[in-house]
mmCIF file of C-alpha atoms and ligand atoms in Angstrom:
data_model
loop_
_atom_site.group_PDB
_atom_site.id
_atom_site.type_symbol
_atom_site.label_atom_id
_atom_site.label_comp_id
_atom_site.label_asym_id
_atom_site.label_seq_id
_atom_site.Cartn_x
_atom_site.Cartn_y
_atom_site.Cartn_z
ATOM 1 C CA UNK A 1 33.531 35.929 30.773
ATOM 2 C CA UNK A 2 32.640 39.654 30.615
ATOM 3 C CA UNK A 3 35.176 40.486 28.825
ATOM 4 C CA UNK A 4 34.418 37.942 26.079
ATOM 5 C CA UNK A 5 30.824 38.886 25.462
ATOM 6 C CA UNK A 6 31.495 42.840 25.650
ATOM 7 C CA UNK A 7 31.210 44.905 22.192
ATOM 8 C CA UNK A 8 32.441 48.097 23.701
ATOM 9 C CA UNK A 9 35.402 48.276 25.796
ATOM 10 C CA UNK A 10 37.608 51.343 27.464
ATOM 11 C CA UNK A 11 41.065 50.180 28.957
ATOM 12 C CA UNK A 12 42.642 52.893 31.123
ATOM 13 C CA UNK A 13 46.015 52.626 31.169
ATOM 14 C CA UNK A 14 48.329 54.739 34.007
ATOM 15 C CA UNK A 15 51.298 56.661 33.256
ATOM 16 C CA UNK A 16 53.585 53.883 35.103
ATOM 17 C CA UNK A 17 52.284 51.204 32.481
ATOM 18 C CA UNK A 18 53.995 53.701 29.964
ATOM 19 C CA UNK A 19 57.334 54.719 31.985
ATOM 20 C CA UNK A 20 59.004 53.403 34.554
ATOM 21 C CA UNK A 21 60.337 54.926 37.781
ATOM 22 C CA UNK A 22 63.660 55.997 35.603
ATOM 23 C CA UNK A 23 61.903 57.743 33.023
ATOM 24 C CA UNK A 24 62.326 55.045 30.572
ATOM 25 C CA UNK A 25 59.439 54.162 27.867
ATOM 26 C CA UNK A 26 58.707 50.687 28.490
ATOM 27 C CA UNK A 27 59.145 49.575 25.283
ATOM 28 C CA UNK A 28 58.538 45.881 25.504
ATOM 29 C CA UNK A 29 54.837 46.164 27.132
ATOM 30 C CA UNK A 30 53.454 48.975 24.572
ATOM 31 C CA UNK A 31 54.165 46.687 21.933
ATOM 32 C CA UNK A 32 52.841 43.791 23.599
ATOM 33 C CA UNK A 33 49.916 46.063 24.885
ATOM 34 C CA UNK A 34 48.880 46.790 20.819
ATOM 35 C CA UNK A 35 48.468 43.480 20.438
ATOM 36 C CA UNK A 36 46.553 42.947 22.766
ATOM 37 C CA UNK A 37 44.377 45.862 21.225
ATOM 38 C CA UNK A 38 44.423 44.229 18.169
ATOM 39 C CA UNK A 39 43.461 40.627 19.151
ATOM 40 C CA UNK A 40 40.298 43.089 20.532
ATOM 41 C CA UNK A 41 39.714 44.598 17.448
ATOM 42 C CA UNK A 42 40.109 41.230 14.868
ATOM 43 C CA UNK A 43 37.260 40.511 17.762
ATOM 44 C CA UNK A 44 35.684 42.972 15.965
ATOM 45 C CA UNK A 45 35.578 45.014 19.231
ATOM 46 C CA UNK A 46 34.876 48.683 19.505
ATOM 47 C CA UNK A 47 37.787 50.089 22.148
ATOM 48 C CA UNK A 48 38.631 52.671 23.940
ATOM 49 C CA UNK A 49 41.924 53.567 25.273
ATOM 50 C CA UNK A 50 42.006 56.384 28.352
ATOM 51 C CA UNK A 51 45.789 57.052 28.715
ATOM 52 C CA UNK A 52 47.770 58.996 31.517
ATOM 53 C CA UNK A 53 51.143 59.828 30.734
ATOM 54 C CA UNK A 54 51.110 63.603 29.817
ATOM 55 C CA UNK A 55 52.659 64.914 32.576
ATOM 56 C CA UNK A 56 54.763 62.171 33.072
ATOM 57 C CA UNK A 57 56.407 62.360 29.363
ATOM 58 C CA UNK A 58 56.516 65.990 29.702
ATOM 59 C CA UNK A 59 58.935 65.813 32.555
ATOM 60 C CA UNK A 60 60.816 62.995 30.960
ATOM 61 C CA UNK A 61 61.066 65.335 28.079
ATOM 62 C CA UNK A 62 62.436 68.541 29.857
ATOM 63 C CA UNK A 63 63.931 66.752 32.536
ATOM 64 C CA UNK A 64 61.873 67.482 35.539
ATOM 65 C CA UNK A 65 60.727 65.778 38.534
ATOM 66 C CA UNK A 66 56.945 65.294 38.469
ATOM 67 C CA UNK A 67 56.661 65.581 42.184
ATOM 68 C CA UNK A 68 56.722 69.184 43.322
ATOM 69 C CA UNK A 69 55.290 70.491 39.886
ATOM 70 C CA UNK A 70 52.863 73.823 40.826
ATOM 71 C CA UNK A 71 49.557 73.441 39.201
ATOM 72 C CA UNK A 72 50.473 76.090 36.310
ATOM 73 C CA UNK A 73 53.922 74.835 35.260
ATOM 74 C CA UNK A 74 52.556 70.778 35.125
ATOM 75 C CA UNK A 75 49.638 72.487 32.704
ATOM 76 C CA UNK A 76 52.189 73.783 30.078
ATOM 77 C CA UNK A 77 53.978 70.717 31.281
ATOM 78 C CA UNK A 78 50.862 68.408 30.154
ATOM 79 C CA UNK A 79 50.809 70.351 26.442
ATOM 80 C CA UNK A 80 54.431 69.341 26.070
ATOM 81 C CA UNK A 81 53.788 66.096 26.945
ATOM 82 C CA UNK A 82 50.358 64.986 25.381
ATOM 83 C CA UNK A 83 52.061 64.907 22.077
ATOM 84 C CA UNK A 84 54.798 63.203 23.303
ATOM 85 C CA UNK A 85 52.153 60.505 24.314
ATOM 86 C CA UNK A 86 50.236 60.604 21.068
ATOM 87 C CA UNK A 87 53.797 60.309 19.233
ATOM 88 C CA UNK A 88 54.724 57.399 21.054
ATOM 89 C CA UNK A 89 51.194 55.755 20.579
ATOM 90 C CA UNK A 90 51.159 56.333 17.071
ATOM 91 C CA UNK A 91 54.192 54.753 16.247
ATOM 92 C CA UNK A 92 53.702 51.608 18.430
ATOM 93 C CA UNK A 93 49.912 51.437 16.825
ATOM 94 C CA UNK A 94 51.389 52.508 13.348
ATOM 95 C CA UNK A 95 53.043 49.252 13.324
ATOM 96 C CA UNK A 96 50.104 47.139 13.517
ATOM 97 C CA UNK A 97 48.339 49.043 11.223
ATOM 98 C CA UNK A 98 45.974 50.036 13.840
ATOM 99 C CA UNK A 99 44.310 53.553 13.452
ATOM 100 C CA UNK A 100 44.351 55.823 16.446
ATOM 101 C CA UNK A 101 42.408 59.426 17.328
ATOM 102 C CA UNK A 102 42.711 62.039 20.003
ATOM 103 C CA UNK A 103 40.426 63.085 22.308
ATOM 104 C CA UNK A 104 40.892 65.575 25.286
ATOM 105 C CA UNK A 105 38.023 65.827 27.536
ATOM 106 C CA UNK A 106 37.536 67.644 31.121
ATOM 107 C CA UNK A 107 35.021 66.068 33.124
ATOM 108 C CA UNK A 108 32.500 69.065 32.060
ATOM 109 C CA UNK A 109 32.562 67.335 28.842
ATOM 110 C CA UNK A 110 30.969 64.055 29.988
ATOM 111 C CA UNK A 111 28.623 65.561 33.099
ATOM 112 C CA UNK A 112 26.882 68.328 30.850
ATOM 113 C CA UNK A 113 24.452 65.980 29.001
ATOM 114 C CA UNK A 114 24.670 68.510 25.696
ATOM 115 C CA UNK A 115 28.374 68.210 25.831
ATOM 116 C CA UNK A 116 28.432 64.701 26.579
ATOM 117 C CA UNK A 117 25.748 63.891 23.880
ATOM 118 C CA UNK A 118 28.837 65.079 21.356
ATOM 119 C CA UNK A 119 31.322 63.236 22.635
ATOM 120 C CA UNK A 120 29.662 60.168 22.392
ATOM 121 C CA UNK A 121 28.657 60.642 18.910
ATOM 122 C CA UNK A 122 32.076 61.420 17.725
ATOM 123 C CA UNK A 123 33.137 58.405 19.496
ATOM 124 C CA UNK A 124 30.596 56.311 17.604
ATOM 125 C CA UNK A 125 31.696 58.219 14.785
ATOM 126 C CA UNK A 126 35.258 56.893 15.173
ATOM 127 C CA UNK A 127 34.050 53.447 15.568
ATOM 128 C CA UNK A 128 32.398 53.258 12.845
ATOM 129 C CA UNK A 129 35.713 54.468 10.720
ATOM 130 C CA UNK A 130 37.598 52.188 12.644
ATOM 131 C CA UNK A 131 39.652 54.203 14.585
ATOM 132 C CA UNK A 132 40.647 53.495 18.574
ATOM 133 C CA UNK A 133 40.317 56.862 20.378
ATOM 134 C CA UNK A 134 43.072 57.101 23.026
ATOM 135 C CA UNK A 135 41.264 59.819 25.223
ATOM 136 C CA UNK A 136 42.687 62.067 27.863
ATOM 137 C CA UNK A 137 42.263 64.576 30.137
ATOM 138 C CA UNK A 138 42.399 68.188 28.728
ATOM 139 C CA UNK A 139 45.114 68.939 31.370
ATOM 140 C CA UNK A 140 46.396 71.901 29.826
ATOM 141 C CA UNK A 141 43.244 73.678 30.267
ATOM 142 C CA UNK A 142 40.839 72.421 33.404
ATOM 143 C CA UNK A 143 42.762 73.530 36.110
ATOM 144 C CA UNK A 144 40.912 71.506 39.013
ATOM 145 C CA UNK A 145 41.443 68.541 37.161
ATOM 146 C CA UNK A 146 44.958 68.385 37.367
ATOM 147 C CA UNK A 147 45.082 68.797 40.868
ATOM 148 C CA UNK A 148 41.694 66.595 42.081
ATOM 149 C CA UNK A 149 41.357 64.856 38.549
ATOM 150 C CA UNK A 150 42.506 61.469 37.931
ATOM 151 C CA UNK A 151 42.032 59.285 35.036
ATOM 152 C CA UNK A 152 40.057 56.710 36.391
ATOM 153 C CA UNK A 153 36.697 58.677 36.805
ATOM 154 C CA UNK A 154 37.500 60.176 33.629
ATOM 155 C CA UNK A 155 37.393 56.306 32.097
ATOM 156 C CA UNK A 156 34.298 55.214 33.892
ATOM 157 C CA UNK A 157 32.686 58.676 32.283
ATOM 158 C CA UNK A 158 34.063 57.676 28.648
ATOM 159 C CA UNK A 159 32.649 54.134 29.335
ATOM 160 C CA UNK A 160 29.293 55.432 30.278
ATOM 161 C CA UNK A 161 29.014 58.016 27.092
ATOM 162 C CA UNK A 162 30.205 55.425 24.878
ATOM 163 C CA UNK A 163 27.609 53.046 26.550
ATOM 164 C CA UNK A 164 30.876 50.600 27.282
ATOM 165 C CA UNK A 165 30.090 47.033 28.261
ATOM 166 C CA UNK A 166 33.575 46.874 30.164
ATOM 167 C CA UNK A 167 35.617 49.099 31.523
ATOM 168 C CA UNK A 168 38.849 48.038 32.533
ATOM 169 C CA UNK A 169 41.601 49.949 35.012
ATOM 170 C CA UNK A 170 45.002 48.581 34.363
ATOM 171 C CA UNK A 171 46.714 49.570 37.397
ATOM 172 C CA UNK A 172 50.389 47.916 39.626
ATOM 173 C CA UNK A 173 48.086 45.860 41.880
ATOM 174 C CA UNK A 174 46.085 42.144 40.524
ATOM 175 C CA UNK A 175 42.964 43.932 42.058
ATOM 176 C CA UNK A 176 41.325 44.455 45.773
ATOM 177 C CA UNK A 177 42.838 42.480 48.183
ATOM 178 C CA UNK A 178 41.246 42.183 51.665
ATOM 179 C CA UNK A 179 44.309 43.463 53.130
ATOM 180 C CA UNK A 180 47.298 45.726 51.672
ATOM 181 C CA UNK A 181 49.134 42.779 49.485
ATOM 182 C CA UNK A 182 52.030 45.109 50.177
ATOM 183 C CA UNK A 183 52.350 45.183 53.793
ATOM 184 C CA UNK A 184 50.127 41.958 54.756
ATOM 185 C CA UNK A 185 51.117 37.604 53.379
ATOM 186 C CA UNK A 186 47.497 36.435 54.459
ATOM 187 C CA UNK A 187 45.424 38.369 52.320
ATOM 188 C CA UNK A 188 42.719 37.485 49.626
ATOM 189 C CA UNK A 189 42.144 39.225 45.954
ATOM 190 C CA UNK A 190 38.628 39.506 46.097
ATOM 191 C CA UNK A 191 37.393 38.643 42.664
ATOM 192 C CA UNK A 192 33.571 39.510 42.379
ATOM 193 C CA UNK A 193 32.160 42.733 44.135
ATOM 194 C CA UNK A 194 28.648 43.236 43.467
ATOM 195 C CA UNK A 195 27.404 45.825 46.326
ATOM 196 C CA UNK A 196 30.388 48.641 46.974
ATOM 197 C CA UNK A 197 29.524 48.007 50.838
ATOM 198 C CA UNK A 198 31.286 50.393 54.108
ATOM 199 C CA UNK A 199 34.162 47.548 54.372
ATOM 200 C CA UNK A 200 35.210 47.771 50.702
ATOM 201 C CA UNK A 201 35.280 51.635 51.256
ATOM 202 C CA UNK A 202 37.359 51.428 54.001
ATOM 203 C CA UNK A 203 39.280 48.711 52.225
ATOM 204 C CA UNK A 204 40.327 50.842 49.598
ATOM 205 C CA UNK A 205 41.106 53.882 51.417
ATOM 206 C CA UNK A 206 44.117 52.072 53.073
ATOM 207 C CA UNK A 207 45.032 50.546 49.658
ATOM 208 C CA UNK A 208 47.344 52.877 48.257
ATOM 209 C CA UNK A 209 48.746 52.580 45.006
ATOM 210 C CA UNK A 210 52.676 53.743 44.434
ATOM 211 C CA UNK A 211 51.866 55.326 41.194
ATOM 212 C CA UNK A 212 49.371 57.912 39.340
ATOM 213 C CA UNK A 213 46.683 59.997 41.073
ATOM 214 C CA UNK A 214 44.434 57.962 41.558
ATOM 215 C CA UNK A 215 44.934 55.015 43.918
ATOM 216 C CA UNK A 216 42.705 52.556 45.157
ATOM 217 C CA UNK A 217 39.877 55.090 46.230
ATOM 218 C CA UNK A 218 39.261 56.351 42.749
ATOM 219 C CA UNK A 219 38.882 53.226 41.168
ATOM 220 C CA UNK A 220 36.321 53.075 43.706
ATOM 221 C CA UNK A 221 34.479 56.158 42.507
ATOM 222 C CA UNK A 222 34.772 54.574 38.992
ATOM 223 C CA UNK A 223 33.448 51.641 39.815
ATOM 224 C CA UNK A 224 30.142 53.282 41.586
ATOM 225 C CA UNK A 225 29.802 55.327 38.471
ATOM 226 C CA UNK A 226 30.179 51.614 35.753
ATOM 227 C CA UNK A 227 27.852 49.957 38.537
ATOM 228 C CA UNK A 228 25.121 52.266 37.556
ATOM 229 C CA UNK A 229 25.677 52.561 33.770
ATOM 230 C CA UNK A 230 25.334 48.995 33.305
ATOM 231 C CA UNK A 231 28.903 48.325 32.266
ATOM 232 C CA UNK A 232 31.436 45.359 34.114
ATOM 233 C CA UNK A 233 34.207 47.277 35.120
ATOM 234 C CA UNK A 234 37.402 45.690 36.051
ATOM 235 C CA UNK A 235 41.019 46.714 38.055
ATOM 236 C CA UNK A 236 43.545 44.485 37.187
ATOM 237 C CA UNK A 237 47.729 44.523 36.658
ATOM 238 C CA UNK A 238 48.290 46.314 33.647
ATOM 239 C CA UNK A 239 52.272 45.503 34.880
ATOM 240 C CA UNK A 240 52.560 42.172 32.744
ATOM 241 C CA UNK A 241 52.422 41.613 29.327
ATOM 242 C CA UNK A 242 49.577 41.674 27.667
ATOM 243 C CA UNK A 243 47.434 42.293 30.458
ATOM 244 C CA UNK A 244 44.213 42.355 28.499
ATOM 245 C CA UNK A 245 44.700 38.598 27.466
ATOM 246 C CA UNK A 246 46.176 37.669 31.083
ATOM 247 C CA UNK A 247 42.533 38.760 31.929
ATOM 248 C CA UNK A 248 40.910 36.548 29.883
ATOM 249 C CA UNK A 249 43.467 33.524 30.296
ATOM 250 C CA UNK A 250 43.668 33.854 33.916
ATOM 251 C CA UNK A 251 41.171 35.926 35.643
ATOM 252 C CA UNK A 252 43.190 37.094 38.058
ATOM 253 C CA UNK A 253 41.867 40.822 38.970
ATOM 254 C CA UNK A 254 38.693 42.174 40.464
ATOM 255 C CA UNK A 255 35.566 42.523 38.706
ATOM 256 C CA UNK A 256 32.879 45.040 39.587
ATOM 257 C CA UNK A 257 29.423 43.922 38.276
ATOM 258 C CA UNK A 258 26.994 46.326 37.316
ATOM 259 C CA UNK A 259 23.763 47.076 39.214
ATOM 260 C CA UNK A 260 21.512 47.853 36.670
ATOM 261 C CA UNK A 261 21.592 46.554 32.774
ATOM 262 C CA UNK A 262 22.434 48.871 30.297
ATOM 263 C CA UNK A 263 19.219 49.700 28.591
ATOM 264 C CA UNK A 264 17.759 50.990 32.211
ATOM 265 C CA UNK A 265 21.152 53.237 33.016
ATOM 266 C CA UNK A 266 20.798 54.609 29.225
ATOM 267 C CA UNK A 267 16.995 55.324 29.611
ATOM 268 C CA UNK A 268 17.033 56.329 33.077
ATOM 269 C CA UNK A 269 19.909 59.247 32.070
ATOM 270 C CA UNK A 270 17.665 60.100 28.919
ATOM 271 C CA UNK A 271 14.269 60.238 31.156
ATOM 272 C CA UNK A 272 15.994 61.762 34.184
ATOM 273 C CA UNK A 273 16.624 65.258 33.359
ATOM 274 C CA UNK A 274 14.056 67.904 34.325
ATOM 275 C CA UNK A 275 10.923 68.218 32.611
ATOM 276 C CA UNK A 276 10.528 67.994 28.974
ATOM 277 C CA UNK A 277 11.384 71.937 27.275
ATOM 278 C CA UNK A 278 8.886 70.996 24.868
ATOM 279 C CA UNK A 279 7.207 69.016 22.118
ATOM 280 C CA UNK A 280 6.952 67.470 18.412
ATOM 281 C CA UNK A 281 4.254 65.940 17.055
ATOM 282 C CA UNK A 282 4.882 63.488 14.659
ATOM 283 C CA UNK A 283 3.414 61.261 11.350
ATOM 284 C CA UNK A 284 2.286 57.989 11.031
ATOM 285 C CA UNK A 285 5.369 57.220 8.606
ATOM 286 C CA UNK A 286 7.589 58.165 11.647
ATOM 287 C CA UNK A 287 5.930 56.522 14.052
ATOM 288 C CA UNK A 288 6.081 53.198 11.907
ATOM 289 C CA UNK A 289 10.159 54.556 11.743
ATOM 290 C CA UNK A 290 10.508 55.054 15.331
ATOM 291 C CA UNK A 291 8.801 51.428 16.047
ATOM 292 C CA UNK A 292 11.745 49.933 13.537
ATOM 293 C CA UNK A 293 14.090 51.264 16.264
ATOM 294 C CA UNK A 294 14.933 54.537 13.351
ATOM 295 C CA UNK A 295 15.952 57.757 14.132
ATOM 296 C CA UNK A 296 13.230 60.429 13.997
ATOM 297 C CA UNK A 297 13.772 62.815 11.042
ATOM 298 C CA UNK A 298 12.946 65.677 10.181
ATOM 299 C CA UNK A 299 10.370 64.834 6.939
ATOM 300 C CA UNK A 300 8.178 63.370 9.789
ATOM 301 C CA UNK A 301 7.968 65.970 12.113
ATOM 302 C CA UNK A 302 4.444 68.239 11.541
ATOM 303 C CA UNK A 303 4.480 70.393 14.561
ATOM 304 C CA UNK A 304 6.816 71.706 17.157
ATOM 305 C CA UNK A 305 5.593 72.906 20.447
ATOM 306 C CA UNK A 306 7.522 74.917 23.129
ATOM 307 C CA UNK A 307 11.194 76.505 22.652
ATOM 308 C CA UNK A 308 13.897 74.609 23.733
ATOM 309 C CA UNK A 309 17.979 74.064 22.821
ATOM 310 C CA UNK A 310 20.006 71.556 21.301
ATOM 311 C CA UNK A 311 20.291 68.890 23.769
ATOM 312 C CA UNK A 312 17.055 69.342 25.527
ATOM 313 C CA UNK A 313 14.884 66.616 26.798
ATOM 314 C CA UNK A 314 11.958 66.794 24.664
ATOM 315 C CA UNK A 315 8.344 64.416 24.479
ATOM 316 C CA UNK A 316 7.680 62.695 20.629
ATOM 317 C CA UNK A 317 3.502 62.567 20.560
ATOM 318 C CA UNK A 318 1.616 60.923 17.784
ATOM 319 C CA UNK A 319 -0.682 62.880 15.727
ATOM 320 C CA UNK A 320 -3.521 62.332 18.334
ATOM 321 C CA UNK A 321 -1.386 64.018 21.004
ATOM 322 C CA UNK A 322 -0.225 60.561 22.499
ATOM 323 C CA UNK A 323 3.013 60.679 24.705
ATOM 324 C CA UNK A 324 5.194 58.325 22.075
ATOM 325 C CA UNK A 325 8.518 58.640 23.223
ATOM 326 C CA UNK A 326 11.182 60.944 24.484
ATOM 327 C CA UNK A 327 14.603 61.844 23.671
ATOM 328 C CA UNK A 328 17.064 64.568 23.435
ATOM 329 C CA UNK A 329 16.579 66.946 20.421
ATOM 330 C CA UNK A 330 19.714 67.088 18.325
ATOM 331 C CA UNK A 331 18.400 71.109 16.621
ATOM 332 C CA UNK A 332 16.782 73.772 18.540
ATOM 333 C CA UNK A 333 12.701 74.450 18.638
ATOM 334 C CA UNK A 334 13.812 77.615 15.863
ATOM 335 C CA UNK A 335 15.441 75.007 13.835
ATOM 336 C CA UNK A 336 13.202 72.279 13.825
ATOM 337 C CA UNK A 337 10.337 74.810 12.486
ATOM 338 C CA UNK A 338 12.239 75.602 9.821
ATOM 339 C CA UNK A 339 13.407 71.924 8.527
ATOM 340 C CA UNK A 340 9.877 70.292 9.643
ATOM 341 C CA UNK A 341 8.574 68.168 6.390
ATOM 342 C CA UNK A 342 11.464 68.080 4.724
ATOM 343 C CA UNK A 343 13.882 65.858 3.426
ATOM 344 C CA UNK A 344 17.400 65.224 6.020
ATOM 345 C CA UNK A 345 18.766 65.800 2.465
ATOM 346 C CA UNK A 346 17.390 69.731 2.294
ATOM 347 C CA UNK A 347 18.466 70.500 5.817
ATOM 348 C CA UNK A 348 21.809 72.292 4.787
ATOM 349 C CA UNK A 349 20.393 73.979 2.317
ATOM 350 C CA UNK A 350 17.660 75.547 4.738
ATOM 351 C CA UNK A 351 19.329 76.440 7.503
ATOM 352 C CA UNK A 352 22.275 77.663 5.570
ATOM 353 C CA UNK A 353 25.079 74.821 7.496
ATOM 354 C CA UNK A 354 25.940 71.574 7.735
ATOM 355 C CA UNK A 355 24.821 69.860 10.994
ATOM 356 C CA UNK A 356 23.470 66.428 12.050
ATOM 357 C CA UNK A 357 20.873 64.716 9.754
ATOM 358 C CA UNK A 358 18.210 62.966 12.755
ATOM 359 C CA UNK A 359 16.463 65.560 14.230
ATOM 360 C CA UNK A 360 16.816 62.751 17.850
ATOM 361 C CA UNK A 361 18.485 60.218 17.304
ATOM 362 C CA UNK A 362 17.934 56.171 18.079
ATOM 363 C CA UNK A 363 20.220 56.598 20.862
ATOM 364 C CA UNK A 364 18.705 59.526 22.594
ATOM 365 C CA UNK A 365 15.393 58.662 22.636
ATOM 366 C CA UNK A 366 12.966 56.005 24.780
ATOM 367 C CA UNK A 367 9.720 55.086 23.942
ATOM 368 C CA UNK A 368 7.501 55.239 26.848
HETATM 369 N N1 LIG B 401 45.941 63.132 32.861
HETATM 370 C C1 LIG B 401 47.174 62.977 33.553
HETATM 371 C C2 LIG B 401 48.309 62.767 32.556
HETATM 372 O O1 LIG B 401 48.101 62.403 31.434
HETATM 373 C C3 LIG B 401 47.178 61.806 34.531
HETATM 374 C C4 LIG B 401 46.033 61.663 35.484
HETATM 375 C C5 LIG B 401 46.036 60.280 36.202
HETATM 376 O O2 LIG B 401 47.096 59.643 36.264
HETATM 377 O O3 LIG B 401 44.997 59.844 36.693
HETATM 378 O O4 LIG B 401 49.440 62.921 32.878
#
């Protein structure tokens, strides 16, 4: 199962997983829900939670109805109620012992590839200290978000920038049925969906969902976007207990399978951007690095040509001008003069701050 094999996962879990329709917490599944996190982790998992619940939580707090909210008040609403979220995580995760981190993105923040390229660090970052980042939308600030954004493009984006084997949308429905399992008795959950064809489309678009913003349709979007980063993603009833091992006991949801492995989505997203802002020509003793699967650092770097940013898509030669590899530089051209030669040690002594250590790093960078 997909599940099963996948060392990276990002659960998305609606506000209506976390309260019901009379405002109350539901207790019972959050602490049933950790466990399930933690059975992932002892798994020795890397996950991601994406949780709604902001707004909700906010209007639980102040007493408001979430329908009819204007766009400003539901911002202020969202800062009230994002700590009410992370409160009520903490504690439930507390118990368990399980370490959790914040994160508030806007979609900016995964589609710019410089912004995106920091994200995913610091969520590799908080894998490796063993922390599960419970990521949201930055609803207090990116106005079109609130009112067009939902949660479960925002998850397939955090599964793509954490290069996520699975993604999975916990929603109030077992999946995709061919009909409306709310209106229609003969209808089918369809369990595998490998091409998003015009009758799943139109499937979805009369599937509405009772809660959240996104419904059916955007779990459609999501899926197009996991289907072309490589990564499984599934929608499934987050409404029982333990939903995450009711996947893996029973199977009972709707898998999306990805078009494309991984490695090709990665490379593809590295190797797509415009044309290469420039060069650096490189040792022997980093090439023999680089063909170890290392980062490139700066002691091998003799010569940088062209002027480019942080972030930029830049071409690694060998020292007879040979197209190596390319990657995204993590210093600017100005920068990378300055620290060329020297030891990763050195590098906050020359430039006068502390910043990353691999001038590209393994994960931005394809040999050609
Ligand atoms: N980010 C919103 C919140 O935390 C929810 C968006 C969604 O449900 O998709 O309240």
């Amino acid at each position: 199962m997909y599940l099963k094999k996948a060392k990276t996962i990002v659960i998305k879990i609606g506000s209506s997983l976390l309260i019901n329709e009379q405002k109350k917490i539901r207790n019972k599944w959050l602490i049933e829900f950790v466990k399930d996190i933690e059975n992932l982790l002892k798994e020795k998992k890397n996950v991601v939670i994406v949780s709604s619940g902001a707004i909700s939580l906010g209007c639980k707090k102040l007493n408001l109805n979430k329908k009819n909210l204007k766009l400003d008040k539901s911002q202020a609403i969202a800062s009230i109620g994002q700590i009410e979220l992370m409160n009520l995580l903490k504690n439930n995760f507390s118990k368990r012992k399980i370490n959790i981190s914040q994160i508030l993105l806007t979609l900016e923040d995964t589609e710019q590839r410089r912004r995106a390229i920091n994200a995913k660090r610091t969520l590799s970052n908080l894998f490796n200290l063993g922390y599960v980042p419970i990521v949201n939308e930055n609803d207090s600030i990116a106005t079109s978000e609130i009112k067009y954004g939902d949660n479960d493009r925002l998850a397939s984006r955090v599964a793509q920038i954490s290069d996520a084997d699975c993604l999975i949308l916990l929603s109030d429905v077992n999946g995709l049925y061919t009909k409306n399992p709310k209106i229609h008795k003969n209808t089918q959950l369809i369990k595998k969906i490998t091409k998003i064809n015009d009758e799943i489309e139109k499937i979805a678009t009369k599937s509405i969902s009772q809660h959240g913003t996104g419904g059916m349709k955007t779990k459609i979007d999501a899926a197009k976007i996991a289907q072309l980063s490589g990564c499984y993603m599934a929608i499934a009833n987050g409404l029982v207990l333990n939903p995450i091992n009711e996947i893996k006991k029973k199977n009972n949801c709707t898998w999306f399978l990805p078009k494309v492995s991984k490695l090709h989505a990665r490379k593809k997203w590295i190797i797509s951007s415009i044309s290469p802002k420039g060069e650096l020509i490189i040792d022997d003793g980093a090439i023999s690095a680089l063909k170890q699967g290392k980062s490139l650092l700066a002691a091998g770097i003799k010569k940088v040509n062209g002027k480019f940013y942080k972030g930029d898509h830049i071409k690694i030669l060998n020292k007879s001008l040979k197209e190596y590899a390319r990657g995204l530089s993590s210093f600017n051209s100005d920068e990378i003069l300055k620290i060329k030669g020297h030891h990763s040690n050195k590098i906050k002594e020359i430039l006068g701050y502390i910043t990353k250590s691999e001038v590209v790093h393994k994960d931005d960078m394809v040999g050609v």
